[in-house]
Coordinates of C-alpha atoms and ligand atoms in Angstrom, one line a residue:
X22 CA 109.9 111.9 122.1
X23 CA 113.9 112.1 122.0
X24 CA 115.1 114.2 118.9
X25 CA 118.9 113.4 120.1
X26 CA 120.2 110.7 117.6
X27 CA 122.0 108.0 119.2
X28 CA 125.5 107.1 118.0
X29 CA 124.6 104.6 116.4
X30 CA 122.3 106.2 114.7
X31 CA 124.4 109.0 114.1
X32 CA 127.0 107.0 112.1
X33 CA 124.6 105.7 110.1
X34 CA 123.3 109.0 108.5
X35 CA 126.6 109.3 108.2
X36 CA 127.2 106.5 106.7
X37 CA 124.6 106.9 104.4
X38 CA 125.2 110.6 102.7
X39 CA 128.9 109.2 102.3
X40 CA 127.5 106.2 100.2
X41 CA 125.2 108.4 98.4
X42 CA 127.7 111.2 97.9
X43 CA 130.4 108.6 96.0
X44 CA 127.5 105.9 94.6
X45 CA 124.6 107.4 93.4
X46 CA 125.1 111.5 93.2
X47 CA 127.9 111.5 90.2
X48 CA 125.6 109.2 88.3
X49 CA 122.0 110.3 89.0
X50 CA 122.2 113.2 85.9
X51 CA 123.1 110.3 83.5
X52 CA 120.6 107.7 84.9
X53 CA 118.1 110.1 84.1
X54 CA 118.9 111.3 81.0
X55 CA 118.9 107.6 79.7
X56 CA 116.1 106.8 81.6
X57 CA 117.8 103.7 83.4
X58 CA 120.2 103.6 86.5
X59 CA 122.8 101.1 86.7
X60 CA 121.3 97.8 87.6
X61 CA 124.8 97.2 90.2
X62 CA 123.6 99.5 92.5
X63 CA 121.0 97.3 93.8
X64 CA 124.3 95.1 94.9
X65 CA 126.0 97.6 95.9
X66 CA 122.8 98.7 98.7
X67 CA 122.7 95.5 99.7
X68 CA 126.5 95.5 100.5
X69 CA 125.9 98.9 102.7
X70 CA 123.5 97.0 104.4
X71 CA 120.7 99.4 102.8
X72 CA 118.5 96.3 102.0
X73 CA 117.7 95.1 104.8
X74 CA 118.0 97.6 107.2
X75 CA 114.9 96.5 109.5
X76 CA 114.9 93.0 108.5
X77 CA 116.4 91.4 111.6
X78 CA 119.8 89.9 111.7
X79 CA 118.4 85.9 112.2
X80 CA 117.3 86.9 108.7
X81 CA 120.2 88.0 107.1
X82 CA 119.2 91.6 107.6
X83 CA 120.9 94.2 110.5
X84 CA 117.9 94.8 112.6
X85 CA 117.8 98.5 112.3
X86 CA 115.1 100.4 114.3
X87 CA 112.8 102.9 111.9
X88 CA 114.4 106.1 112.8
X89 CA 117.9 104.4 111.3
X90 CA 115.2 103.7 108.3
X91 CA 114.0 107.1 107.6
X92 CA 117.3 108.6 107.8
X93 CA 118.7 106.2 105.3
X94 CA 115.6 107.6 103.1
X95 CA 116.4 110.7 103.6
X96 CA 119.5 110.8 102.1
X97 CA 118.5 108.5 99.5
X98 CA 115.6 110.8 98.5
X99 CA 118.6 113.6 98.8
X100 CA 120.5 111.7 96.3
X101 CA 118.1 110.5 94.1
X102 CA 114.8 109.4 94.2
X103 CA 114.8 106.7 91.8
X104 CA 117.1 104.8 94.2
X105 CA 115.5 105.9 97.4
X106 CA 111.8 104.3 95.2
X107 CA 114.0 100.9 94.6
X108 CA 114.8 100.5 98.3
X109 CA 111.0 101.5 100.0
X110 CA 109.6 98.9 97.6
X111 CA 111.7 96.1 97.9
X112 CA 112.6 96.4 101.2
X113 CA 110.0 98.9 102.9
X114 CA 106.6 97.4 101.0
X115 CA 107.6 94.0 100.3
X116 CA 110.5 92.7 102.9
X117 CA 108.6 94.5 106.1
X118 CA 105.4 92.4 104.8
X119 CA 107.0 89.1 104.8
X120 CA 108.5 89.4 108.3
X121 CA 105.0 90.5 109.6
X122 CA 102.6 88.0 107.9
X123 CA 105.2 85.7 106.6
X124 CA 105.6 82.1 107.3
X125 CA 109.3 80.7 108.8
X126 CA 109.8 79.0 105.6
X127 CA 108.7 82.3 103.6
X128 CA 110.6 83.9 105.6
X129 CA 114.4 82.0 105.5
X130 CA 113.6 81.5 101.8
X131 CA 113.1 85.6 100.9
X132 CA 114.6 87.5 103.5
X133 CA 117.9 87.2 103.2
X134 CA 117.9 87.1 99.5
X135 CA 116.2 90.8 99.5
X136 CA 118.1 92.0 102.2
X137 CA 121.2 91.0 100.1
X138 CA 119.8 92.7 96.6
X139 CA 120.2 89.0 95.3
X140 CA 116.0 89.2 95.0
X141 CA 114.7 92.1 94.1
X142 CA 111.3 92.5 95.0
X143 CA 108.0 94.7 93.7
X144 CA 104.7 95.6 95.1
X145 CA 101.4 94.8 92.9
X146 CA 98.5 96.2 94.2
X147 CA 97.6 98.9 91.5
X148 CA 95.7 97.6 88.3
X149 CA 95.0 99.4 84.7
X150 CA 91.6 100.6 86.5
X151 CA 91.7 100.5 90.3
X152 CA 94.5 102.8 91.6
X153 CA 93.1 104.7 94.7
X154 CA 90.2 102.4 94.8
X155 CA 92.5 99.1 95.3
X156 CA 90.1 97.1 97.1
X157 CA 88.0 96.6 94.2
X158 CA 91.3 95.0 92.4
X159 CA 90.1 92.6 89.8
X160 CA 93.0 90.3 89.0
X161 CA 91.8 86.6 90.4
X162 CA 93.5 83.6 92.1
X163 CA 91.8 80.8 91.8
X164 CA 92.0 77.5 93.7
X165 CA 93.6 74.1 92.0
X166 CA 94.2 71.5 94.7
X167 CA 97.5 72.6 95.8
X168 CA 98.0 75.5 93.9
X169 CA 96.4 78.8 93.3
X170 CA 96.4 80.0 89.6
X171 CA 96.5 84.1 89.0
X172 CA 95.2 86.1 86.1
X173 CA 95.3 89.5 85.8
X174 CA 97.6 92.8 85.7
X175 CA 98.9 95.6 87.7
X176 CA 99.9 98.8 86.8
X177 CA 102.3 101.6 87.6
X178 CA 104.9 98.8 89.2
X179 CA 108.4 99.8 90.9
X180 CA 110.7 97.6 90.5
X181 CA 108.1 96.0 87.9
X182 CA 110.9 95.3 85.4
X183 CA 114.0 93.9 87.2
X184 CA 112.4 92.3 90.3
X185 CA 112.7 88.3 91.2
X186 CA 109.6 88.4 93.1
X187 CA 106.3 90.0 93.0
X188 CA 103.9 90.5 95.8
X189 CA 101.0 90.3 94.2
X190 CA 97.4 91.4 95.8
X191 CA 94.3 88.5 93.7
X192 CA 91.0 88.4 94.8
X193 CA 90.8 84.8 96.4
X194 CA 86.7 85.8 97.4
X195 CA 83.9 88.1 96.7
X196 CA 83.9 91.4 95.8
X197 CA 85.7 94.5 98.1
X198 CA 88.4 94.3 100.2
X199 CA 87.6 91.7 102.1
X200 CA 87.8 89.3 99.2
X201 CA 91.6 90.0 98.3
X202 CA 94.4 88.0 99.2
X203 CA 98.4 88.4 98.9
X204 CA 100.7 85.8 97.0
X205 CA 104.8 85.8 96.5
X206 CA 105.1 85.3 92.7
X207 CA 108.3 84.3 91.5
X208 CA 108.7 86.2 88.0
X209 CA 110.0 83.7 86.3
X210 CA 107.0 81.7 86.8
X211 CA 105.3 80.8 83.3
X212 CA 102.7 82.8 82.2
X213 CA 104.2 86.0 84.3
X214 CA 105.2 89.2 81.9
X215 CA 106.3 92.7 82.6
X216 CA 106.5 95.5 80.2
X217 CA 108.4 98.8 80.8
X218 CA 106.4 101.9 80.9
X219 CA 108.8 104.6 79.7
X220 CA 108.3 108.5 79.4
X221 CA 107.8 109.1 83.3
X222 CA 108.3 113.0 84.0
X223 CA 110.3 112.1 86.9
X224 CA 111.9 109.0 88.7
X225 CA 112.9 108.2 84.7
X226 CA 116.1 106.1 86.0
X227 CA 113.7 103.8 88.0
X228 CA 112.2 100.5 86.6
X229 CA 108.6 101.0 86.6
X230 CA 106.4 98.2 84.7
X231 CA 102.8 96.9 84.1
X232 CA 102.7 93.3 85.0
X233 CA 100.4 90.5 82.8
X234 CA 99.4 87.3 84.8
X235 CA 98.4 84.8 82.6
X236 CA 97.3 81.3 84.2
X237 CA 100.6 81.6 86.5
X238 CA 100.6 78.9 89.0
X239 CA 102.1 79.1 92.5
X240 CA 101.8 77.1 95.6
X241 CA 99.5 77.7 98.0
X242 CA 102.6 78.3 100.5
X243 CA 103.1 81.2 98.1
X244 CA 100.6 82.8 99.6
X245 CA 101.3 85.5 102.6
X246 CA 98.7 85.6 105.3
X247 CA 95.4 84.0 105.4
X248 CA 92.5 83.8 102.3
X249 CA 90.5 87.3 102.7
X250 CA 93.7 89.5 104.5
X251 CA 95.5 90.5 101.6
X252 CA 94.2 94.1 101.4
X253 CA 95.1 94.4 105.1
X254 CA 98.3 93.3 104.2
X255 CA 98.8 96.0 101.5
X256 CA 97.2 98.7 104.0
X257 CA 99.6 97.7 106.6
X258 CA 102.5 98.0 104.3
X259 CA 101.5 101.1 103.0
X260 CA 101.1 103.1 106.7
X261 CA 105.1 102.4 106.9
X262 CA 105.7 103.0 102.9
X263 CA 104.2 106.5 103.6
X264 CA 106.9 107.2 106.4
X265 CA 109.1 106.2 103.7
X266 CA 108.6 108.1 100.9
X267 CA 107.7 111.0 103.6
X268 CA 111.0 110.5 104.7
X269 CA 112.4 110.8 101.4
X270 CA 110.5 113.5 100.4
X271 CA 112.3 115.4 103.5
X272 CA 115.4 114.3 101.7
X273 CA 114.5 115.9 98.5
X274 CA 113.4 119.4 99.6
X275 CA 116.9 119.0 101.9
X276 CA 119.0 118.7 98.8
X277 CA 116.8 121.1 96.6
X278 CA 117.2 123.8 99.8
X279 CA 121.3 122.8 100.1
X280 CA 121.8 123.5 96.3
X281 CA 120.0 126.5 96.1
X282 CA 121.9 128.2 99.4
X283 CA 125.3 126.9 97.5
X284 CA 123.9 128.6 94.4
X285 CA 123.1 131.5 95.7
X286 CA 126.1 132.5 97.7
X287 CA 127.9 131.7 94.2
X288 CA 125.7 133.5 91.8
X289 CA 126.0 137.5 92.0
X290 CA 123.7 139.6 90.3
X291 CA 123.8 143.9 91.1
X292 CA 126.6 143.8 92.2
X293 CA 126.5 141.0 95.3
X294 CA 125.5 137.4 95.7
X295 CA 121.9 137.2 95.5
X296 CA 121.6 135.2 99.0
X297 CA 122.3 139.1 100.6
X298 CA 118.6 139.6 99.3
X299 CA 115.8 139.1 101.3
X300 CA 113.6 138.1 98.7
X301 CA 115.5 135.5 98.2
X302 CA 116.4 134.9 102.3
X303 CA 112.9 133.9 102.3
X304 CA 112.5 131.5 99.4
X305 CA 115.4 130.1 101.6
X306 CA 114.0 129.9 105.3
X307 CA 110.3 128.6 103.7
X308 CA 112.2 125.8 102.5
X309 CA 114.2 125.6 105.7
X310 CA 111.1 125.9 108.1
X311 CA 108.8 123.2 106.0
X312 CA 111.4 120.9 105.4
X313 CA 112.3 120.8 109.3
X314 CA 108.6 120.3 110.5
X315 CA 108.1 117.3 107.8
X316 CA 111.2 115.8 109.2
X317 CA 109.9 116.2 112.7
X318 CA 106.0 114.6 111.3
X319 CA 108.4 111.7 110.2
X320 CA 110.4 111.4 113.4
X321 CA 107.0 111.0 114.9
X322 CA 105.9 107.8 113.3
X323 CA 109.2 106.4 113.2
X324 CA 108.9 106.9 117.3
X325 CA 105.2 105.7 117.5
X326 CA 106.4 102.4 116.0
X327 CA 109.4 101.9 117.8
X328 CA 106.7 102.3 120.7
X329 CA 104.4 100.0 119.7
X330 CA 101.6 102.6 119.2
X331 CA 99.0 103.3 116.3
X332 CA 100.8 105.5 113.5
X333 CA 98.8 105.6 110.7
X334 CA 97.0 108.7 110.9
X335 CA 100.8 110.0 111.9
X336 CA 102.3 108.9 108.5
X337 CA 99.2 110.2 106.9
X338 CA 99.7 113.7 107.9
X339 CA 103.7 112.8 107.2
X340 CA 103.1 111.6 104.0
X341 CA 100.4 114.5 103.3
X342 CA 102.7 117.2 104.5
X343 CA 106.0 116.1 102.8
X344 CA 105.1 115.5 99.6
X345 CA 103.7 118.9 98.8
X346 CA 106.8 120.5 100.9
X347 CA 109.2 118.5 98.3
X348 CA 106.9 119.7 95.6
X349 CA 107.0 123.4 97.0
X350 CA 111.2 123.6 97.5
X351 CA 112.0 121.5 94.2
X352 CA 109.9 124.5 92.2
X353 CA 111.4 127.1 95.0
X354 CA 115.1 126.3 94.1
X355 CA 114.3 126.6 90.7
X356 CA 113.0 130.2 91.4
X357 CA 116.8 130.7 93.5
X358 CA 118.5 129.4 90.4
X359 CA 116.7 131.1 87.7
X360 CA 117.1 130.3 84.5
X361 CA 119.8 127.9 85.3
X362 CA 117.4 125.8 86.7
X363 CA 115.7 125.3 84.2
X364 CA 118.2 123.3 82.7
X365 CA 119.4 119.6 83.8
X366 CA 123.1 120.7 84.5
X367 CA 122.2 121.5 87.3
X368 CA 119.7 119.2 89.9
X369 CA 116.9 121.1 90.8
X370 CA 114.8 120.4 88.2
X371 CA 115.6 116.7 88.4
X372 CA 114.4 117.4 92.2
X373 CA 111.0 119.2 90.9
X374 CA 110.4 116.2 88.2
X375 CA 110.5 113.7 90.7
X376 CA 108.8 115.1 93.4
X377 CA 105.8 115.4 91.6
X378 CA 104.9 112.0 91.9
X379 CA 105.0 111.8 95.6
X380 CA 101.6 114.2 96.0
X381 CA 100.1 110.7 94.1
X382 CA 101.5 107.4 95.0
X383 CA 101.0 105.2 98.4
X384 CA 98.0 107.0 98.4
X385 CA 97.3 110.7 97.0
X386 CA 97.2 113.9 98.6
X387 CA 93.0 113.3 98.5
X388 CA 93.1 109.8 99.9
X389 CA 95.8 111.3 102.3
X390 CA 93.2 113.8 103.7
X391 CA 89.6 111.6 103.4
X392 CA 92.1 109.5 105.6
X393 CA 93.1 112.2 108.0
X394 CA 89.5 113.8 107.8
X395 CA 88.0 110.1 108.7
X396 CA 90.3 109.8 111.6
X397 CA 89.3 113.2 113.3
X398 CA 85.5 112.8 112.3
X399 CA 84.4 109.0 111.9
X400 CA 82.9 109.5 108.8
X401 CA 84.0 107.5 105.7
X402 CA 84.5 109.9 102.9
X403 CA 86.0 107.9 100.5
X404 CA 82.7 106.6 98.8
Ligands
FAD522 P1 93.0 107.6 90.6 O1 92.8 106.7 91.7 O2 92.3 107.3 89.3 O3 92.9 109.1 91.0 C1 92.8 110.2 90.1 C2 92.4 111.4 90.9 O4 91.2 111.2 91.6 C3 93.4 111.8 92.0 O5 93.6 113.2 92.1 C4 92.8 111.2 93.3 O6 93.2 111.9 94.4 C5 91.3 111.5 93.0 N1 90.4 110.6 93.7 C6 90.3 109.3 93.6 N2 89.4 108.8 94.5 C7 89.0 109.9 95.2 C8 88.0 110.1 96.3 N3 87.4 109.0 96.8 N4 87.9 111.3 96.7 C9 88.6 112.4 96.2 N5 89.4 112.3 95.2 C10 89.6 111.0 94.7 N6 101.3 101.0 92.6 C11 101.6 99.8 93.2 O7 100.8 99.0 93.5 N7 102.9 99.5 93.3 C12 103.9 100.3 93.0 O8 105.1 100.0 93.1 C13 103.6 101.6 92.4 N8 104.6 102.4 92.0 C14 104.2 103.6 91.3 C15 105.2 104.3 90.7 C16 104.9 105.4 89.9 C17 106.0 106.2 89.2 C18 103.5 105.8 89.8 C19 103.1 107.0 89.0 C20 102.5 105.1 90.4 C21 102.9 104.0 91.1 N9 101.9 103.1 91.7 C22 102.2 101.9 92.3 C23 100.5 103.5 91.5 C24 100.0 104.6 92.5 O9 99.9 104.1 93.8 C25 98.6 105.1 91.9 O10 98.9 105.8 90.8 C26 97.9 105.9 92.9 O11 97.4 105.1 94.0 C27 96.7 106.7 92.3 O12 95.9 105.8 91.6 P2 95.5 106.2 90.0 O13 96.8 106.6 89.4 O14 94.7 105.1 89.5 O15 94.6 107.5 90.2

């Protein structure tokens, strides 16, 4: 594996904190605070080119390879999470799906509208009472000549409240996994509903909804991939959405670590800044050291897909491993900033708030493991 970033590749982190830096850092305080970022910035990441990254160029989208990926997530999970959430879902979940499984017209019809932020798109796969256990989903599509009609809801939804299309996971068949089957739902369709869910502790800017199906009809060209391989479809999308978020992660404990060294050259207390004690040296290099080995974890998959090889153990252990290390330095740089950091003036806490919720979605830190743990031993301990 090369660590040395190509140029390209190079000017595109750049790229990237730059955008962040002026776009989304002086207003991520205030999108929090009201609980709603500014819906323009969705244009404005398609203008950078943010939105469709890896879709390729034939589809309106700059053909990035993943490595270019994850460091855009870094520094979006550096800036804020809330927009680094909007980008995995609509492009990373839903826009990766439809160039895998997707049809040439389902493909010239949605790519280049999400890789533009005309379409916004969400991810349905979680209901009111299946989260980890998705393959038992309950929410039906049913066959009508032509059409399918769905009924049912979701839960938990990112982009739930301002997206133009849903990819929505119905069971087609039996029961289990093998019974689900994946549909683009246009949410204008009649009989399709979203409700905010407010009062998140963390990623309060982002739109996060529960969706009601009611009777909504779509095409059967609506639907992406064969009857019966919908749940592969989500599982697929979910190995690479936990490179994502694992890549953000990285980005978060980065910022929570840059702040806190800032702050603690800055700050003096006896008589000298408190970064000349080692007590606090070491808050610093644990966030240093952990934060560097879950960037290299998400280096790894990024490479094993460029390659063509399995990853999803990789972004497992990625996912695992960078999640509890944003957790860790978000509630570290809080200790570094003391009682300032308690306060949202300054962004650690912010950092800490929306970390938490990385240890449980795309898979929890138990599912993360019982995968791992199957991988190394054979043996299905999920059920
Ligand atoms: P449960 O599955 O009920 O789990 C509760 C606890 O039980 C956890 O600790 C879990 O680890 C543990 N547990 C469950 N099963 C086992 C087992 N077999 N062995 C050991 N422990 C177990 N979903 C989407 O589909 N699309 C989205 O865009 C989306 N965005 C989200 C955004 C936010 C802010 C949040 C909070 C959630 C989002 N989700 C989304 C849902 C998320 O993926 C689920 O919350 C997650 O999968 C966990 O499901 P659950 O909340 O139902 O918890």
């Amino acid at each position: 594996m090369d660590l040395a970033l190509t140029g390209e590749q190079q000017a595109l982190w750049d790229l990237a904190r730059d955008f962040i830096d002026r776009e989304v850092v002086p207003h991520s305080r205030e999108w929090d605070r009201r609980e709603a970022v500014d819906r323009d910035i969705v244009g404005k990441l398609g203008a950078v080119g943010f939105l469709g990254m890896t879709i390729p160029e034939e589809y309106g989208g700059s053909g990035g390879d993943n490595l270019s990926y994850c460091l855009m997530m870094e520094e979006l999970g550096r800036g804020d999470s809330a927009i680094r959430g909007i980008v995995s879902v609509s492009l990373g979940l839903v826009g990766k799906s439809i160039d895998k499984w997707g049809t040439e017209e389902q493909k010239r019809h949605w790519l280049p509208r999400i890789s533009s932020g005309e379409s916004l798109a969400c991810f349905g796969l979680t209901e009111p009472d299946t989260g980890s256990d998705a393959g038992n989903l309950s929410t039906k599509a049913v066959r009508e000549g032509d059409d399918y009609v769905i009924t049912g809801s979701k839960m938990f939804i990112t982009n739930g409240t301002w997206a133009d299309v849903a990819l929505v996971f119905a069971r087609t068949g039996g029961p289990g996994a093998k019974g689900v089957s994946a549909f683009l739902v246009p949410t204008d369709a009649p009989g399709f509903e979203h409700r905010e869910i407010k009062g998140k502790l963390g990623l309060r800017g982002q739109s996060t909804g529960e969706l009601i199906l009611d009777g909504v009809r779509v095409p059967a060209s609506a639907r992406l991939g064969d009857e019966g391989v919908g749940f592969k479809i989500a599982m697929t999308a979910l190995d690479k959405g936990r490179m994502s978020v694992a890549a953000g992660c990285v980005g978060l404990a980065k910022g929570a670590l840059e702040a806190s060294v800032k702050y603690a050259l800055e700050r003096t207390q006896f008589g000298k800044p408190i970064a000349g004690y080692q007590l606090v040296q070491e808050m610093l290099a644990d966030m240093a050291v952990n934060t560097d080995a879950a960037r290299l974890l998400v280096w790894r998959v990024a490479d094993l897909i460029e390659r063509g090889l399995p990853f999803g153990t990789a972004a497992s252990m990625a996912k695992l491993y960078a999640s509890e290390n944003a957790v860790t330095a978000a509630n570290l740089a809080i200790q570094v900033f003391g009682g300032y950091g308690y306060l949202d003036e300054y962004p650690v806490a912010k950092y800490l708030r929306d970390a938490r919720v990385m240890t449980l979605y795309e898979g929890t830190t138990q599912i993360q493991k019982l995968l791992i743990g199957r991988a190394l031993t054979g043996i299905n301990a999920f059920v």
